[in-house]
Amino acid sequence: MRTYHCFWLLLWAGQPHQSFLTPLSKRTSGFPGKEKVLVLSGNSRQDLHRSKRSWMWNQFFLLEEYTGTDYQYVGKLHSDQDKGDGSLKYILSGDGAGDLFIINENTGDIQATKRLDREEKPVYILRAQAVNRRTGRPVEPESEFIIKIHDINDNEPMFTKDVYNASIPEMSDVGTFVVQVTATDADDPTYGNSAKVVYSILQGQPYFSVESETGIIKTALLNMDRENREQYQVVIQAKDMGGQMGGLSGTTTVNITLTDVNDNPPRFPQSTYQFRAPESTPLDSPVGRIKANDADVDENAEIEYSITEGDGYDMFGITTDKDTQEGIITVKKALDFENKNLYILKVEATNTHVDPRFLYLGPFKDSATVRIQVEDVDEPPVFSRPAYIMEVKEDVPINYVIGTVTAQDPDAARNPVKYSVDRHTDMDRVFNINSGNGSIFTSKPLDRETLLWHNITVIAAEINNPKQSSRVPVFIKVLDVNDNAPEFAMFYETFVCENAKAEQLIQTLSAVDKDDSYNGHQFSFSLAPEAASSSNFTLQDNRDNTAGIFTRKTRYNRHEMSTYFLPVVISDNDHPIQSSTETVTIRVCACDHRGKMLSCNAEALIHPTGLSTGALIAILLCIIILLVTVVLFAALRRQRKKEPLIISKEDIRDNIVSYNDEGGGEEDTQAFDIGTLRNPEAIDDNKLRRDIVPETLFIPRRTAATRDNTDVRDFINQRLKENDTDPTAPPYDSLATYAYEGNGSVAESLSSLESVTTDGDQDYDYLSDWGPRFKKLADMYGPMDSDKDS
């Protein structure tokens, strides 16, 4: 290397107008760096001074992760202006200058102060310059160079996931793709094999394999069965340096699950099943359950059951329970122990989702034999029909037998049966039944026109066990007989004009018949014999179940006869013939020349001129309202007379009464005698209330005050009772204040107010005998008494 440097020194000597900074390396750090010349453009040779410089090297190389104790030597800078007298100073700037990289300002040696990591920063760009130490002016233009960090294998491969999860169908072929794992190495992929990763499998053989370069995991074993093993854990290693010795490695775990395919047919655990079913089992009720086992799961284990053959093919059915995949055998038809007590079925279980790839494993179905034993139970009687329909004429007599129902015990014992009618279906007790033979007969007369159908229920019960009973509906139709005479379709009331002409039609009649006629009714009309010759009207039968009434004479006089009653006989043609006599009311009225009625003695019915009912009700309501108003007005006036003379300025509920009366001063002892409140014995019973005006002179009733009533509570109760029984008390709430001290004191009242109502003087000499606590009172009243006595 020194020979190499000398070559550039000779080159520098041959060109006197250009100078170079020459990095002088003390060591190669294991491998030499290529020295390059950075040629910068300059002025012409004719110039006597140099304007640009160039470095001999424009880049240095360092190894990362230096572990030495000294600073790592990078290189040396040198200028031809450096005479070695210390007049020049070298300055370094750029990435990491002064911190990561330092330079000896006298010699130009560059050193790295810290460990460098290529993965953090692979390249550093620096700038160097030589300046005059005294003036600080640059003697060389600033030049740029690069320090590159050489990579070492200090990073192990890292997988993109800590744990991989994958799944493949069971029974997959060898080489089936499972999943691809990926590992990355942070080392420089362009330098050596530090970042070249190779994959290998550490755990999971012989079931799986991995491609060394791609990390693709594939199946390595044929026909892996999920039913034998479902979960596999595979450990994959990624190693750099191409997998060579000394390379770094990392691992990851791959959890592989085998998913199910339909590779197992259903199988019954036993070939024959036995069940018992009572003959009274309801339809669609389960008899038993069978299950075929299938090692598969989910839809691959779904099974469909069917009855393929057997003598109970049409008596039983089978369905699949979707939750448990069991076959449920149910009853389709009613069982009868007496007819057949054993059924043998063949049941088949088949997979609903068959995979054609595994048909070679055999048919995906299985069959078993089911034996069902029918058990005898005590059954209720059975009627010969599910329902009975009977007919009876409406004119049959009571106790007439309409028909018979039959029921018998289906059991082998053939217990006797008794019959009865469910009275909830025959509340009127129109029918009855013979309990022994089941014959139904009438117990009341029938009427088709009232009720055409009678729906009753007959009960048949075993005599030995009445709880065993059954019911059957019996529908009885009442047939019609001609027992109703025809009658008018409506009430006929017509009129005839006084100026009517003879043979004039005044009314058309029609009739109805409650009886039923299969061929249609045929009615005939005629006048009653008593009116046929003397009647003023004639009747004409129209032969179409209608008839017309005609006038027989020319004029009618309503004053002579205002109303005619015309009897009409109506007959039918059924057997026996029924007839009735109906009456037509004909009124004589005055009419105009066109035959329009004007008036007649039935005018009030045809043209009412009086007030209607609604008008009468309205008038009555008005009268009632007026009466109520008058009563309320009178009550208000009466109430107003009883109001207090002195009305409160506020709401009466404030319980404060304002009396605007100044009174007579201290001399007025009649206005408000306070002493009365102090001494209940001084109450004047003859004093009246002054807050209201009394209607009559009513003396209040007061109870005499008793001297024994010394308790304040008794005093208040006494006053409360007096106010409650006082008829002159106001009707609103009022506040009564009593300043009653009681009568219990030996000295009685000490108040000077008592002098207002008493004439005698008080003697307080006894206060001196009560001890020191009453000395003050004795001094207060003692001198006054002395002065008074003197």
Coordinates of N, CA and C in Angstrom, one line a residue, residues 78-221:
H78 N -4.2 15.2 3.9 CA -3.0 15.9 3.9 C -3.0 16.9 2.7
S79 N -2.5 18.1 3.0 CA -2.4 19.2 1.9 C -1.0 19.5 1.6
D80 N -0.7 19.8 0.3 CA 0.7 20.2 -0.1 C 1.1 21.5 0.5
Q81 N 0.1 22.2 1.1 CA 0.5 23.5 1.7 C 1.0 23.3 3.1
D82 N 0.8 22.1 3.6 CA 1.2 21.8 4.9 C 2.8 21.6 4.9
K83 N 3.5 22.5 5.6 CA 4.9 22.5 5.6 C 5.4 21.7 6.9
G84 N 4.4 21.3 7.7 CA 4.8 20.6 8.9 C 5.2 21.6 10.0
D85 N 5.0 22.9 9.8 CA 5.3 23.8 10.8 C 4.1 24.2 11.7
G86 N 3.0 23.5 11.5 CA 1.8 23.7 12.3 C 1.0 25.0 12.0
S87 N 1.3 25.5 10.8 CA 0.5 26.7 10.4 C -0.9 26.4 9.8
L88 N -1.1 25.2 9.5 CA -2.4 24.8 8.9 C -3.2 24.0 9.9
K89 N -4.5 24.1 9.8 CA -5.4 23.4 10.7 C -6.5 22.7 9.8
Y90 N -6.7 21.4 10.1 CA -7.7 20.6 9.3 C -9.0 20.7 10.0
I91 N -10.1 20.9 9.2 CA -11.4 21.0 9.7 C -12.3 20.0 9.1
L92 N -13.1 19.3 9.9 CA -14.0 18.2 9.4 C -15.5 18.6 9.7
S93 N -16.4 18.5 8.7 CA -17.8 18.8 8.9 C -18.6 17.8 8.1
G94 N -19.9 17.7 8.4 CA -20.8 16.7 7.8 C -21.4 15.8 8.8
D95 N -21.8 14.6 8.3 CA -22.5 13.6 9.1 C -21.7 13.1 10.2
G96 N -22.0 13.4 11.4 CA -21.3 12.8 12.6 C -20.0 13.5 12.9
A97 N -19.7 14.6 12.2 CA -18.4 15.3 12.5 C -18.4 15.9 13.9
G98 N -17.3 15.7 14.6 CA -17.2 16.2 15.9 C -17.8 15.3 17.0
D99 N -18.7 14.5 16.6 CA -19.3 13.5 17.6 C -18.9 12.1 17.3
L100 N -19.3 11.7 16.1 CA -19.0 10.3 15.7 C -17.6 10.2 15.1
F101 N -17.3 11.2 14.3 CA -16.0 11.3 13.7 C -15.2 12.5 14.1
I102 N -14.0 12.3 14.5 CA -13.1 13.4 14.9 C -11.9 13.4 14.0
I103 N -11.2 14.6 13.9 CA -10.0 14.7 13.1 C -8.9 15.5 13.9
N104 N -7.7 15.0 13.8 CA -6.6 15.7 14.4 C -6.3 16.9 13.5
E105 N -6.5 18.1 14.1 CA -6.4 19.3 13.3 C -5.0 19.6 12.9
N106 N -4.0 18.9 13.5 CA -2.6 19.1 13.1 C -2.2 18.1 12.1
T107 N -2.5 16.8 12.3 CA -2.0 15.8 11.4 C -3.0 15.4 10.3
G108 N -4.3 15.7 10.5 CA -5.4 15.3 9.5 C -5.9 13.8 9.7
D109 N -5.5 13.2 10.8 CA -5.9 11.8 11.1 C -7.4 11.8 11.5
I110 N -8.2 10.9 10.8 CA -9.7 10.8 11.1 C -9.9 9.5 11.9
Q111 N -10.7 9.6 13.0 CA -11.0 8.4 13.8 C -12.5 8.4 14.1
A112 N -13.0 7.2 14.3 CA -14.4 7.0 14.7 C -14.4 6.7 16.2
T113 N -15.3 7.5 16.9 CA -15.3 7.4 18.4 C -16.3 6.4 18.9
K114 N -17.2 5.9 18.1 CA -18.3 5.0 18.6 C -18.4 3.8 17.6
R115 N -19.1 2.8 18.1 CA -19.4 1.6 17.3 C -20.4 2.0 16.3
L116 N -20.2 1.6 15.1 CA -21.1 1.9 13.9 C -21.9 0.7 13.6
D117 N -23.2 1.0 13.2 CA -24.2 -0.1 12.9 C -24.7 0.2 11.5
R118 N -24.3 -0.6 10.6 CA -24.7 -0.4 9.2 C -26.2 -0.4 9.0
E119 N -26.9 -1.2 9.8 CA -28.4 -1.2 9.7 C -29.0 0.1 10.2
E120 N -28.3 0.9 11.0 CA -28.8 2.2 11.3 C -28.5 3.2 10.3
K121 N -27.2 3.3 9.8 CA -26.8 4.2 8.8 C -25.7 3.6 8.0
P122 N -25.9 3.3 6.8 CA -24.8 2.7 6.0 C -23.7 3.7 5.4
V123 N -24.0 4.9 5.2 CA -23.1 5.8 4.5 C -23.1 7.2 5.3
Y124 N -21.9 7.8 5.4 CA -21.7 9.1 6.0 C -21.1 10.0 5.0
I125 N -21.6 11.1 4.8 CA -21.0 12.1 3.9 C -20.4 13.2 4.7
L126 N -19.0 13.4 4.5 CA -18.3 14.4 5.2 C -17.6 15.4 4.3
R127 N -17.2 16.6 4.8 CA -16.5 17.6 4.1 C -15.3 18.0 4.9
A128 N -14.1 18.1 4.2 CA -12.8 18.5 4.8 C -12.3 19.7 4.2
Q129 N -11.5 20.5 5.0 CA -10.9 21.7 4.5 C -9.7 22.1 5.4
A130 N -8.7 22.6 4.7 CA -7.4 23.1 5.4 C -7.5 24.6 5.5
V131 N -7.3 25.2 6.7 CA -7.4 26.6 6.9 C -6.1 27.1 7.6
N132 N -5.7 28.4 7.4 CA -4.6 29.0 8.0 C -4.9 29.2 9.5
R133 N -4.0 28.7 10.4 CA -4.3 28.7 11.8 C -4.4 30.1 12.3
R134 N -3.6 31.0 11.7 CA -3.5 32.3 12.3 C -4.6 33.2 11.7
T135 N -4.9 33.1 10.4 CA -5.9 34.0 9.9 C -7.3 33.3 9.8
G136 N -7.3 32.0 9.8 CA -8.6 31.3 9.7 C -9.1 31.2 8.3
R137 N -8.3 31.7 7.4 CA -8.7 31.6 6.0 C -8.4 30.3 5.4
P138 N -9.3 29.7 4.6 CA -9.0 28.4 4.0 C -7.9 28.5 2.9
V139 N -7.0 27.6 3.0 CA -5.9 27.5 2.0 C -6.3 26.5 0.9
E140 N -7.3 25.7 1.2 CA -7.7 24.7 0.2 C -9.3 24.9 0.1
P141 N -9.9 24.7 -1.0 CA -11.3 24.7 -1.1 C -11.9 23.4 -0.4
E142 N -13.1 23.6 0.1 CA -13.7 22.5 0.9 C -14.0 21.3 -0.1
S143 N -13.7 20.1 0.3 CA -13.9 18.9 -0.6 C -14.8 17.9 0.2
E144 N -15.5 17.1 -0.5 CA -16.4 16.1 0.1 C -15.9 14.7 -0.1
F145 N -16.1 13.9 0.9 CA -15.7 12.5 0.7 C -16.8 11.6 1.5
I146 N -16.8 10.3 1.3 CA -17.8 9.4 1.8 C -17.1 8.3 2.7
I147 N -17.8 8.0 3.8 CA -17.3 6.9 4.6 C -18.4 5.8 4.5
K148 N -18.1 4.7 4.0 CA -19.1 3.6 3.9 C -18.8 2.6 5.0
I149 N -19.9 2.0 5.6 CA -19.8 1.0 6.6 C -19.9 -0.4 6.0
H150 N -18.9 -1.1 6.2 CA -18.9 -2.5 5.7 C -19.8 -3.4 6.7
D151 N -20.6 -4.3 6.1 CA -21.5 -5.1 6.9 C -20.8 -6.3 7.4
I152 N -21.3 -6.7 8.6 CA -20.9 -8.0 9.1 C -22.2 -8.8 9.5
N153 N -22.1 -10.0 9.7 CA -23.3 -10.8 9.9 C -23.7 -10.7 11.4
D154 N -24.4 -9.7 11.7 CA -24.8 -9.4 13.1 C -26.3 -9.4 13.3
N155 N -27.1 -9.8 12.4 CA -28.6 -9.9 12.5 C -29.1 -11.2 12.0
E156 N -29.9 -11.9 12.9 CA -30.4 -13.2 12.6 C -31.7 -13.0 11.8
P157 N -32.1 -13.9 11.0 CA -33.3 -13.8 10.2 C -34.5 -13.7 11.1
M158 N -35.5 -12.9 10.8 CA -36.7 -12.7 11.6 C -38.0 -13.0 10.7
F159 N -38.8 -13.9 11.2 CA -40.1 -14.2 10.5 C -41.1 -13.1 10.6
T160 N -41.9 -13.0 9.7 CA -42.9 -11.9 9.7 C -44.0 -12.1 10.7
K161 N -44.2 -13.4 11.1 CA -45.2 -13.7 12.2 C -44.5 -14.7 13.2
D162 N -44.9 -14.5 14.4 CA -44.4 -15.4 15.4 C -45.0 -16.8 15.3
V163 N -46.3 -16.8 15.0 CA -47.0 -18.1 14.8 C -47.9 -18.0 13.6
Y164 N -47.8 -19.0 12.8 CA -48.6 -19.2 11.5 C -49.7 -20.2 11.8
N165 N -50.9 -19.9 11.3 CA -52.0 -20.9 11.3 C -52.4 -21.2 9.9
A166 N -52.6 -22.5 9.7 CA -53.0 -23.0 8.3 C -53.8 -24.2 8.5
S167 N -54.5 -24.5 7.4 CA -55.4 -25.7 7.4 C -55.4 -26.3 6.0
I168 N -55.6 -27.6 5.9 CA -55.7 -28.3 4.6 C -56.7 -29.4 4.8
P169 N -57.3 -29.8 3.8 CA -58.3 -31.0 3.9 C -57.5 -32.3 4.2
E170 N -58.1 -33.1 5.0 CA -57.5 -34.4 5.2 C -57.5 -35.2 3.9
M171 N -56.7 -36.2 3.9 CA -56.5 -37.1 2.8 C -56.0 -36.4 1.6
S172 N -55.2 -35.3 1.8 CA -54.7 -34.6 0.7 C -53.5 -35.3 0.1
D173 N -53.2 -35.0 -1.2 CA -52.1 -35.7 -1.9 C -50.7 -35.1 -1.4
V174 N -49.7 -35.9 -1.6 CA -48.3 -35.4 -1.2 C -48.0 -34.2 -2.1
G175 N -47.4 -33.2 -1.4 CA -47.0 -32.0 -2.1 C -48.1 -30.9 -2.2
T176 N -49.1 -31.1 -1.4 CA -50.2 -30.1 -1.4 C -49.7 -28.9 -0.7
F177 N -49.9 -27.7 -1.2 CA -49.5 -26.5 -0.6 C -50.2 -26.3 0.7
V178 N -49.5 -25.9 1.7 CA -50.1 -25.6 3.0 C -50.1 -24.1 3.3
V179 N -48.8 -23.6 3.4 CA -48.7 -22.2 3.7 C -47.2 -21.8 3.4
Q180 N -47.0 -20.5 3.2 CA -45.6 -20.0 2.9 C -45.2 -19.1 4.1
V181 N -44.0 -19.4 4.6 CA -43.5 -18.6 5.7 C -42.4 -17.7 5.1
T182 N -42.2 -16.5 5.7 CA -41.2 -15.6 5.1 C -40.4 -15.0 6.3
A183 N -39.0 -15.0 6.1 CA -38.1 -14.4 7.1 C -37.2 -13.4 6.4
T184 N -36.9 -12.3 7.1 CA -36.1 -11.3 6.5 C -34.8 -11.1 7.4
D185 N -33.7 -10.7 6.7 CA -32.4 -10.4 7.4 C -32.0 -9.0 7.2
A186 N -31.7 -8.3 8.3 CA -31.4 -6.9 8.2 C -30.0 -6.6 7.7
D187 N -29.2 -7.6 7.5 CA -27.8 -7.4 7.0 C -27.9 -7.0 5.5
D188 N -26.7 -6.6 5.0 CA -26.6 -6.1 3.6 C -26.7 -7.3 2.6
P189 N -27.7 -7.3 1.8 CA -27.8 -8.4 0.9 C -26.8 -8.3 -0.3
T190 N -26.2 -7.2 -0.4 CA -25.2 -7.0 -1.6 C -23.8 -7.4 -1.2
Y191 N -23.6 -7.7 0.1 CA -22.2 -7.9 0.6 C -22.2 -9.3 1.2
G192 N -21.6 -10.2 0.6 CA -21.4 -11.6 1.2 C -22.8 -12.3 1.2
N193 N -22.8 -13.3 2.1 CA -24.0 -14.1 2.4 C -24.7 -13.9 3.7
S194 N -24.4 -12.7 4.2 CA -25.0 -12.4 5.5 C -26.6 -12.3 5.5
A195 N -27.1 -12.0 4.4 CA -28.6 -11.8 4.3 C -29.2 -13.0 3.4
K196 N -28.4 -13.9 3.1 CA -29.0 -15.1 2.3 C -29.6 -16.1 3.3
V197 N -30.9 -16.2 3.2 CA -31.7 -17.1 4.1 C -32.0 -18.4 3.5
V198 N -31.9 -19.4 4.3 CA -32.3 -20.8 3.9 C -33.2 -21.4 4.9
Y199 N -34.3 -22.0 4.5 CA -35.4 -22.5 5.4 C -35.2 -24.0 5.5
S200 N -35.5 -24.5 6.7 CA -35.4 -25.9 7.0 C -36.5 -26.2 8.1
I201 N -36.9 -27.5 8.2 CA -37.9 -27.9 9.1 C -37.2 -28.6 10.3
L202 N -37.6 -28.1 11.5 CA -37.0 -28.8 12.7 C -38.0 -29.7 13.3
Q203 N -39.3 -29.5 13.2 CA -40.3 -30.4 13.8 C -41.5 -30.4 12.8
G204 N -42.0 -31.6 12.6 CA -43.1 -31.8 11.8 C -42.9 -32.8 10.7
Q205 N -41.8 -33.5 10.7 CA -41.5 -34.6 9.8 C -42.1 -35.9 10.4
P206 N -42.5 -36.8 9.6 CA -42.4 -36.9 8.1 C -43.7 -36.4 7.5
Y207 N -44.5 -35.6 8.2 CA -45.8 -35.2 7.7 C -45.7 -34.0 6.7
F208 N -44.7 -33.1 7.0 CA -44.7 -31.9 6.1 C -43.2 -31.7 5.8
S209 N -43.0 -30.9 4.7 CA -41.7 -30.5 4.2 C -41.8 -29.0 3.9
V210 N -40.5 -28.4 3.8 CA -40.5 -27.0 3.4 C -39.4 -26.8 2.4
E211 N -39.7 -25.9 1.4 CA -38.7 -25.6 0.4 C -37.7 -24.6 1.0
S212 N -36.4 -24.9 0.8 CA -35.3 -24.2 1.4 C -35.2 -22.7 1.0
E213 N -35.6 -22.4 -0.2 CA -35.4 -21.1 -0.7 C -36.7 -20.2 -0.6
T214 N -37.8 -20.8 -0.8 CA -39.1 -20.1 -0.8 C -39.8 -20.1 0.5
G215 N -39.6 -21.1 1.4 CA -40.3 -21.2 2.7 C -41.7 -21.8 2.5
I216 N -42.0 -22.4 1.4 CA -43.3 -23.0 1.1 C -43.4 -24.3 1.8
I217 N -44.4 -24.5 2.7 CA -44.6 -25.8 3.4 C -45.6 -26.6 2.6
K218 N -45.3 -27.9 2.4 CA -46.1 -28.8 1.7 C -46.3 -30.1 2.5
T219 N -47.4 -30.9 2.1 CA -47.6 -32.2 2.7 C -46.5 -33.1 2.2
A220 N -46.1 -34.0 3.1 CA -45.1 -35.0 2.7 C -45.5 -36.4 3.0
L221 N -46.7 -36.6 3.5 CA -47.2 -37.9 3.8 C -48.6 -38.1 3.2

